[in-house]
XYZ file of C-alpha atoms in Angstrom:
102
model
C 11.415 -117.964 -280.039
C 8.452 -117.959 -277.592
C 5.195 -116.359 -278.607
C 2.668 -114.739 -276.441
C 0.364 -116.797 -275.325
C -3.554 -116.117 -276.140
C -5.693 -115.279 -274.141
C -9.687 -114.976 -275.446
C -12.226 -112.615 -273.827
C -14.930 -114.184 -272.174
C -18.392 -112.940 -273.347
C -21.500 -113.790 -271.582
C -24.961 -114.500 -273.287
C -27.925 -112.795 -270.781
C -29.041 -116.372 -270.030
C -25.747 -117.186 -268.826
C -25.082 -113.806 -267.304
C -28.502 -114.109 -265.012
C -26.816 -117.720 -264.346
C -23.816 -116.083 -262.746
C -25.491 -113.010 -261.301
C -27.992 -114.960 -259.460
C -25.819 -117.915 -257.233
C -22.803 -115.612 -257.140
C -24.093 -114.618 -254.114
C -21.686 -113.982 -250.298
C -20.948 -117.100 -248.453
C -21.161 -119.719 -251.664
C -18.230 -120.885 -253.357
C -19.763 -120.540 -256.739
C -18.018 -116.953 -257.643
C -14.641 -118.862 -256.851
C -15.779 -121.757 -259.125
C -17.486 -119.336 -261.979
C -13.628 -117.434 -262.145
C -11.682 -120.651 -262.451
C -13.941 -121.580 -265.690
C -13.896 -118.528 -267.037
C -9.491 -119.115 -266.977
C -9.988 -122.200 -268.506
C -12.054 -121.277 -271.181
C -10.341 -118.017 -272.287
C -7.138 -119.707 -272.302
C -7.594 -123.235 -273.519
C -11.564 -123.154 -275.221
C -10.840 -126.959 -276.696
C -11.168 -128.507 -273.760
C -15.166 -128.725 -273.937
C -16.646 -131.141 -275.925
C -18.158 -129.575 -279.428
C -21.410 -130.909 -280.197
C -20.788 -131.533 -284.160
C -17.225 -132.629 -284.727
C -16.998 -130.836 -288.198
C -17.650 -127.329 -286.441
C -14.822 -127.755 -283.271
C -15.461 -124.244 -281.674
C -19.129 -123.999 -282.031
C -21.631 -125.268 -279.414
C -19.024 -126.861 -276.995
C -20.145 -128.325 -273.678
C -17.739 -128.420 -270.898
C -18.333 -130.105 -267.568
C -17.023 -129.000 -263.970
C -17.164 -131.397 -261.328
C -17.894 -130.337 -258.107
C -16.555 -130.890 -254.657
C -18.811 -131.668 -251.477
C -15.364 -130.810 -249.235
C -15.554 -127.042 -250.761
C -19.542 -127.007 -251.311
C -19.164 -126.997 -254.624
C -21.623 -128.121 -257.378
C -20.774 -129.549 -260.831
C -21.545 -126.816 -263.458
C -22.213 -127.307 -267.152
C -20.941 -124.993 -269.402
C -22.367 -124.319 -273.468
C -20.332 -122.231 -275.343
C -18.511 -121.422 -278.716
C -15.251 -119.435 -279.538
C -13.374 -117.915 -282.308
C -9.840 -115.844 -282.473
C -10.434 -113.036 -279.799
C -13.686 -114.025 -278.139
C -15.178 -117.173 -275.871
C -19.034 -116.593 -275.721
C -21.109 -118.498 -273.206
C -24.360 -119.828 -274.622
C -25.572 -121.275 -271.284
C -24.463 -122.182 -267.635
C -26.104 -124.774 -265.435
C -26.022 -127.011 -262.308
C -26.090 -130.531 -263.211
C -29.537 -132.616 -261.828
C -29.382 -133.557 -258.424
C -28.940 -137.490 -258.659
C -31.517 -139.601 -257.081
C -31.036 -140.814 -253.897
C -30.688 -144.719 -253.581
C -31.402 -147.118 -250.660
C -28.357 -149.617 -250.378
């Protein structure tokens, strides 16, 4: 018998929320990105990386790449989850890498 799949809600901190508010702006791709996380983590919140192994859905960090093609950035995502509810902790770009001369 098949069971219903779950689905968590996805609950932002204000830090993170200002995150989103701010570069979810018309004409960037970050909205777009933002709304493909937030399916990802509300339907499979193990994927991210948990920062102490003996507490699994506390404190995980997940890690978007992005894609130059769609002017995309890679976005870093802290956040914890439990039975009903994903919170998000913290959402950031990742450093711009240096430049090198080659």
């Amino acid at each position: 018998m098949a069971s219903w799949p779950t689905y968590r809600t996805v609950v932002l901190d204000k830090r993170a929320q200002d995150f989103v508010d701010e570069h979810s702006v018309p004409g960037n791709r970050f909205e777009d990105q933002w709304h493909g996380i937030e399916w990802l983590i509300c339907r499979k919140p193990e994927k991210g990386l948990p920062r102490h192994p003996q507490e699994p859905s506390k404190f995980l960090l997940l890690v978007v790449t992005g894609y130059d093609l769609a002017g995309t950035k890679e976005v870093w995502v802290l956040y914890s989850y439990d039975d009903s509810d994903v919170v998000v902790h913290a959402v950031t770009f990742a450093p711009n890498k240096p430049e090198t001369d080659e």
